[in-house]
């Protein structure tokens, strides 16, 4: 069997199996009143179940670097079909949905931030005509906060991680909790830049009214849960709590937790270092696990 094919099968089967086992674990509710800290906590809870796939992939790739190609002991076709097929279908479904979210026509939602690598803010001129200048400024501040944190990319990754745990409802709940915490954190960030909470609340309500005035076909396109952009109004069900939060006085900066580091650079570098270490371990000790595994399945 081709070495790359075998590694792909091993990653999908072992990573997918562990991911499914972890997906249903009881989660800790994000706690604390500081929106930025709550958002980080919810993000970590969402990403944690995906760690085994990355670790498995690094280990198997490290092992494959020193393995002759093709691999000597081919897998039994029955084992391939029975073990790999369910996870292959799961991975294929997640990847297709992730790609679809990138190529589909973006729904009209008034104000949004799109672009995975270079996020940009889109502001409908039809909506802007209805708003006063401070309200437009408030909406733009919220969206620019999304762009600074590369939230379209994070939302896209979060959807992919959630889809890999399909059909567990716990995974969908982790995604919903993070999206809700994300919007509250960006509202807070915009207010710390000097935006008035009432102006931001007015922008959100105007955005909801704008979307409700769209044609039924445009409204239908908003119904899908798969998307790769951030919006001013995320989940309409959380609108009431967001508006009530915006009307409260802003906590003094000294009482709030330190601001989150902008961007994904630090966690990405840390993850890369850990994965390289796992890859080195896989190259050194991969035979000890993989050879007996292959012997069992041939
Ligand atoms: Zn938003």
Short mmCIF file of N, CA and C in Angstrom, two decimals, residues 54-150:
data_model
loop_
_atom_site.label_atom_id
_atom_site.label_comp_id
_atom_site.label_asym_id
_atom_site.label_seq_id
_atom_site.Cartn_x
_atom_site.Cartn_y
_atom_site.Cartn_z
N UNK A 54 -4.88 16.33 15.45
CA UNK A 54 -3.59 16.96 15.12
C UNK A 54 -2.43 16.13 15.67
N UNK A 55 -2.60 15.61 16.91
CA UNK A 55 -1.53 14.81 17.52
C UNK A 55 -1.33 13.52 16.73
N UNK A 56 -2.45 12.85 16.39
CA UNK A 56 -2.35 11.60 15.61
C UNK A 56 -1.68 11.89 14.27
N UNK A 57 -2.10 12.98 13.61
CA UNK A 57 -1.54 13.30 12.30
C UNK A 57 -0.04 13.54 12.41
N UNK A 58 0.39 14.29 13.43
CA UNK A 58 1.82 14.58 13.59
C UNK A 58 2.60 13.28 13.86
N UNK A 59 2.05 12.43 14.71
CA UNK A 59 2.72 11.17 15.05
C UNK A 59 2.87 10.28 13.81
N UNK A 60 1.79 10.10 13.05
CA UNK A 60 1.83 9.22 11.88
C UNK A 60 2.71 9.79 10.77
N UNK A 61 2.66 11.12 10.60
CA UNK A 61 3.51 11.73 9.57
C UNK A 61 4.99 11.57 9.95
N UNK A 62 5.28 11.75 11.25
CA UNK A 62 6.66 11.54 11.72
C UNK A 62 7.11 10.12 11.46
N UNK A 63 6.22 9.15 11.72
CA UNK A 63 6.56 7.75 11.46
C UNK A 63 6.80 7.51 9.96
N UNK A 64 5.93 8.11 9.13
CA UNK A 64 6.01 7.86 7.68
C UNK A 64 7.29 8.44 7.07
N UNK A 65 7.87 9.46 7.71
CA UNK A 65 9.08 10.06 7.16
C UNK A 65 10.22 9.06 7.04
N UNK A 66 10.24 8.06 7.94
CA UNK A 66 11.33 7.08 7.92
C UNK A 66 10.88 5.72 7.39
N UNK A 67 9.64 5.64 6.95
CA UNK A 67 9.09 4.36 6.49
C UNK A 67 9.31 4.22 4.98
N UNK A 68 9.75 3.01 4.51
CA UNK A 68 9.90 2.83 3.05
C UNK A 68 8.54 2.89 2.35
N UNK A 69 8.58 3.35 1.11
CA UNK A 69 7.33 3.48 0.33
C UNK A 69 7.42 2.53 -0.86
N UNK A 70 6.47 1.64 -1.15
CA UNK A 70 5.24 1.42 -0.39
C UNK A 70 5.49 0.63 0.91
N UNK A 71 4.50 0.68 1.81
CA UNK A 71 4.61 -0.02 3.09
C UNK A 71 4.53 -1.52 2.84
N UNK A 72 5.34 -2.26 3.59
CA UNK A 72 5.47 -3.70 3.30
C UNK A 72 4.19 -4.48 3.57
N UNK A 73 3.54 -4.24 4.72
CA UNK A 73 2.37 -5.06 5.07
C UNK A 73 1.08 -4.35 4.66
N UNK A 74 0.47 -4.79 3.57
CA UNK A 74 -0.76 -4.11 3.16
C UNK A 74 -1.91 -4.42 4.11
N UNK A 75 -2.86 -3.48 4.21
CA UNK A 75 -4.02 -3.70 5.07
C UNK A 75 -5.01 -4.60 4.37
N UNK A 76 -5.73 -5.39 5.16
CA UNK A 76 -6.80 -6.22 4.64
C UNK A 76 -7.91 -5.30 4.11
N UNK A 77 -8.37 -5.48 2.85
CA UNK A 77 -9.42 -4.58 2.31
C UNK A 77 -10.67 -4.56 3.20
N UNK A 78 -11.02 -5.68 3.82
CA UNK A 78 -12.20 -5.71 4.69
C UNK A 78 -12.00 -4.76 5.88
N UNK A 79 -10.78 -4.78 6.42
CA UNK A 79 -10.48 -3.89 7.56
C UNK A 79 -10.55 -2.44 7.13
N UNK A 80 -10.04 -2.16 5.93
CA UNK A 80 -10.07 -0.78 5.44
C UNK A 80 -11.50 -0.28 5.34
N UNK A 81 -12.36 -1.12 4.72
CA UNK A 81 -13.74 -0.69 4.51
C UNK A 81 -14.48 -0.55 5.83
N UNK A 82 -14.36 -1.54 6.70
CA UNK A 82 -15.16 -1.55 7.93
C UNK A 82 -14.69 -0.50 8.94
N UNK A 83 -13.37 -0.27 9.01
CA UNK A 83 -12.87 0.69 10.00
C UNK A 83 -12.86 2.12 9.48
N UNK A 84 -12.43 2.26 8.23
CA UNK A 84 -12.19 3.60 7.74
C UNK A 84 -13.45 4.27 7.18
N UNK A 85 -14.31 3.49 6.54
CA UNK A 85 -15.43 4.08 5.80
C UNK A 85 -16.27 5.06 6.63
N UNK A 86 -16.70 4.69 7.86
CA UNK A 86 -17.53 5.66 8.61
C UNK A 86 -16.81 6.99 8.85
N UNK A 87 -15.52 6.91 9.17
CA UNK A 87 -14.79 8.15 9.42
C UNK A 87 -14.47 8.88 8.11
N UNK A 88 -14.27 8.10 7.05
CA UNK A 88 -14.05 8.72 5.74
C UNK A 88 -15.26 9.54 5.31
N UNK A 89 -16.45 8.99 5.53
CA UNK A 89 -17.68 9.71 5.19
C UNK A 89 -17.81 10.97 6.05
N UNK A 90 -17.50 10.83 7.34
CA UNK A 90 -17.58 11.97 8.26
C UNK A 90 -16.63 13.08 7.84
N UNK A 91 -15.38 12.72 7.53
CA UNK A 91 -14.41 13.72 7.09
C UNK A 91 -14.85 14.37 5.78
N UNK A 92 -15.34 13.53 4.85
CA UNK A 92 -15.75 14.05 3.54
C UNK A 92 -16.90 15.05 3.72
N UNK A 93 -17.86 14.71 4.58
CA UNK A 93 -18.99 15.62 4.82
C UNK A 93 -18.51 16.96 5.38
N UNK A 94 -17.59 16.89 6.36
CA UNK A 94 -17.09 18.13 6.98
C UNK A 94 -16.34 18.98 5.97
N UNK A 95 -15.52 18.33 5.14
CA UNK A 95 -14.72 19.08 4.17
C UNK A 95 -15.61 19.71 3.10
N UNK A 96 -16.61 18.95 2.63
CA UNK A 96 -17.52 19.48 1.61
C UNK A 96 -18.27 20.70 2.16
N UNK A 97 -18.75 20.61 3.41
CA UNK A 97 -19.47 21.74 4.00
C UNK A 97 -18.55 22.95 4.18
N UNK A 98 -17.29 22.68 4.56
CA UNK A 98 -16.34 23.79 4.74
C UNK A 98 -16.06 24.47 3.39
N UNK A 99 -15.89 23.66 2.34
CA UNK A 99 -15.63 24.25 1.02
C UNK A 99 -16.86 25.00 0.51
N UNK A 100 -18.03 24.43 0.77
CA UNK A 100 -19.28 25.06 0.32
C UNK A 100 -19.45 26.44 0.96
N UNK A 101 -19.06 26.54 2.23
CA UNK A 101 -19.19 27.84 2.90
C UNK A 101 -18.27 28.89 2.29
N UNK A 102 -17.21 28.44 1.62
CA UNK A 102 -16.28 29.39 1.00
C UNK A 102 -16.75 29.83 -0.38
N UNK A 103 -17.40 28.94 -1.11
CA UNK A 103 -17.75 29.26 -2.50
C UNK A 103 -19.20 29.72 -2.65
N UNK A 104 -20.02 29.52 -1.65
CA UNK A 104 -21.42 29.91 -1.78
C UNK A 104 -21.55 31.44 -1.81
N UNK A 105 -22.63 31.88 -2.38
CA UNK A 105 -22.88 33.32 -2.42
C UNK A 105 -23.15 33.83 -1.01
N UNK A 106 -22.40 34.85 -0.54
CA UNK A 106 -22.63 35.29 0.84
C UNK A 106 -24.01 35.91 1.00
N UNK A 107 -24.68 35.60 2.11
CA UNK A 107 -26.02 36.16 2.32
C UNK A 107 -25.96 37.66 2.61
N UNK A 108 -26.98 38.36 2.19
CA UNK A 108 -27.07 39.80 2.46
C UNK A 108 -27.50 40.00 3.92
N UNK A 109 -26.62 40.57 4.72
CA UNK A 109 -26.99 40.77 6.13
C UNK A 109 -26.65 42.17 6.62
N UNK A 110 -26.50 43.13 5.73
CA UNK A 110 -26.31 44.51 6.15
C UNK A 110 -24.87 44.85 6.45
N UNK A 111 -24.38 44.35 7.56
CA UNK A 111 -22.99 44.63 7.97
C UNK A 111 -22.33 43.30 8.30
N UNK A 112 -21.18 43.06 7.72
CA UNK A 112 -20.49 41.81 8.02
C UNK A 112 -19.00 41.97 7.74
N UNK A 113 -18.23 40.98 8.20
CA UNK A 113 -16.79 40.94 7.93
C UNK A 113 -16.49 39.60 7.26
N UNK A 114 -15.84 39.66 6.13
CA UNK A 114 -15.55 38.42 5.40
C UNK A 114 -14.09 38.40 4.96
N UNK A 115 -13.64 37.21 4.54
CA UNK A 115 -12.24 37.07 4.11
C UNK A 115 -11.44 36.32 5.17
N UNK A 116 -10.95 35.13 4.82
CA UNK A 116 -10.24 34.32 5.80
C UNK A 116 -8.86 34.88 6.12
N UNK A 117 -8.13 35.33 5.11
CA UNK A 117 -6.76 35.77 5.34
C UNK A 117 -6.65 37.28 5.49
N UNK A 118 -7.44 37.99 4.71
CA UNK A 118 -7.43 39.46 4.81
C UNK A 118 -8.86 39.93 5.01
N UNK A 119 -9.33 39.90 6.26
CA UNK A 119 -10.74 40.24 6.50
C UNK A 119 -11.06 41.68 6.09
N UNK A 120 -12.25 41.84 5.51
CA UNK A 120 -12.73 43.15 5.09
C UNK A 120 -14.15 43.34 5.58
N UNK A 121 -14.50 44.58 5.83
CA UNK A 121 -15.85 44.89 6.31
C UNK A 121 -16.72 45.26 5.12
N UNK A 122 -17.91 44.65 5.07
CA UNK A 122 -18.89 44.98 4.03
C UNK A 122 -20.06 45.69 4.70
N UNK A 123 -20.41 46.86 4.20
CA UNK A 123 -21.50 47.66 4.79
C UNK A 123 -22.46 48.00 3.65
N UNK A 124 -23.67 47.51 3.74
CA UNK A 124 -24.64 47.77 2.68
C UNK A 124 -24.97 49.26 2.61
N UNK A 125 -24.86 49.88 1.42
CA UNK A 125 -25.22 51.30 1.31
C UNK A 125 -26.70 51.54 1.58
N UNK A 126 -27.53 50.51 1.32
CA UNK A 126 -28.98 50.66 1.57
C UNK A 126 -29.25 50.76 3.06
N UNK A 127 -28.47 50.01 3.86
CA UNK A 127 -28.60 50.10 5.31
C UNK A 127 -27.99 51.40 5.82
N UNK A 128 -26.83 51.77 5.29
CA UNK A 128 -26.13 52.97 5.76
C UNK A 128 -26.99 54.21 5.59
N UNK A 129 -27.80 54.23 4.52
CA UNK A 129 -28.66 55.40 4.27
C UNK A 129 -29.67 55.62 5.39
N UNK A 130 -30.00 54.54 6.12
CA UNK A 130 -31.01 54.65 7.17
C UNK A 130 -30.42 55.09 8.51
N UNK A 131 -29.08 55.14 8.60
CA UNK A 131 -28.43 55.31 9.90
C UNK A 131 -27.74 56.66 10.04
N UNK A 132 -27.68 57.15 11.29
CA UNK A 132 -26.91 58.36 11.58
C UNK A 132 -25.42 58.00 11.64
N UNK A 133 -24.60 59.02 11.57
CA UNK A 133 -23.16 58.79 11.53
C UNK A 133 -22.62 58.05 12.76
N UNK A 134 -23.02 58.44 13.99
CA UNK A 134 -22.48 57.70 15.16
C UNK A 134 -22.88 56.22 15.16
N UNK A 135 -24.05 55.93 14.62
CA UNK A 135 -24.51 54.53 14.58
C UNK A 135 -23.69 53.74 13.55
N UNK A 136 -23.40 54.38 12.42
CA UNK A 136 -22.54 53.73 11.42
C UNK A 136 -21.15 53.48 12.01
N UNK A 137 -20.65 54.50 12.71
CA UNK A 137 -19.32 54.37 13.32
C UNK A 137 -19.31 53.21 14.33
N UNK A 138 -20.40 53.05 15.10
CA UNK A 138 -20.47 51.97 16.10
C UNK A 138 -20.45 50.61 15.41
N UNK A 139 -21.24 50.48 14.33
CA UNK A 139 -21.27 49.20 13.61
C UNK A 139 -19.91 48.87 13.02
N UNK A 140 -19.26 49.90 12.46
CA UNK A 140 -17.93 49.67 11.87
C UNK A 140 -16.91 49.27 12.93
N UNK A 141 -17.01 49.87 14.12
CA UNK A 141 -16.06 49.52 15.19
C UNK A 141 -16.22 48.06 15.59
N UNK A 142 -17.47 47.59 15.66
CA UNK A 142 -17.71 46.17 15.99
C UNK A 142 -17.10 45.27 14.90
N UNK A 143 -17.33 45.62 13.64
CA UNK A 143 -16.82 44.77 12.56
C UNK A 143 -15.29 44.83 12.46
N UNK A 144 -14.74 46.00 12.74
CA UNK A 144 -13.26 46.08 12.69
C UNK A 144 -12.63 45.24 13.79
N UNK A 145 -13.34 45.12 14.91
CA UNK A 145 -12.84 44.22 15.97
C UNK A 145 -12.85 42.78 15.47
N UNK A 146 -13.91 42.41 14.73
CA UNK A 146 -13.94 41.06 14.11
C UNK A 146 -12.74 40.88 13.18
N UNK A 147 -12.46 41.91 12.38
CA UNK A 147 -11.37 41.80 11.40
C UNK A 147 -10.01 41.69 12.10
N UNK A 148 -9.82 42.47 13.17
CA UNK A 148 -8.53 42.43 13.89
C UNK A 148 -8.23 41.03 14.41
N UNK A 149 -9.28 40.34 14.89
CA UNK A 149 -9.09 39.01 15.47
C UNK A 149 -9.21 37.89 14.43
N UNK A 150 -9.32 38.26 13.16
CA UNK A 150 -9.51 37.27 12.08
C UNK A 150 -10.67 36.32 12.40
#
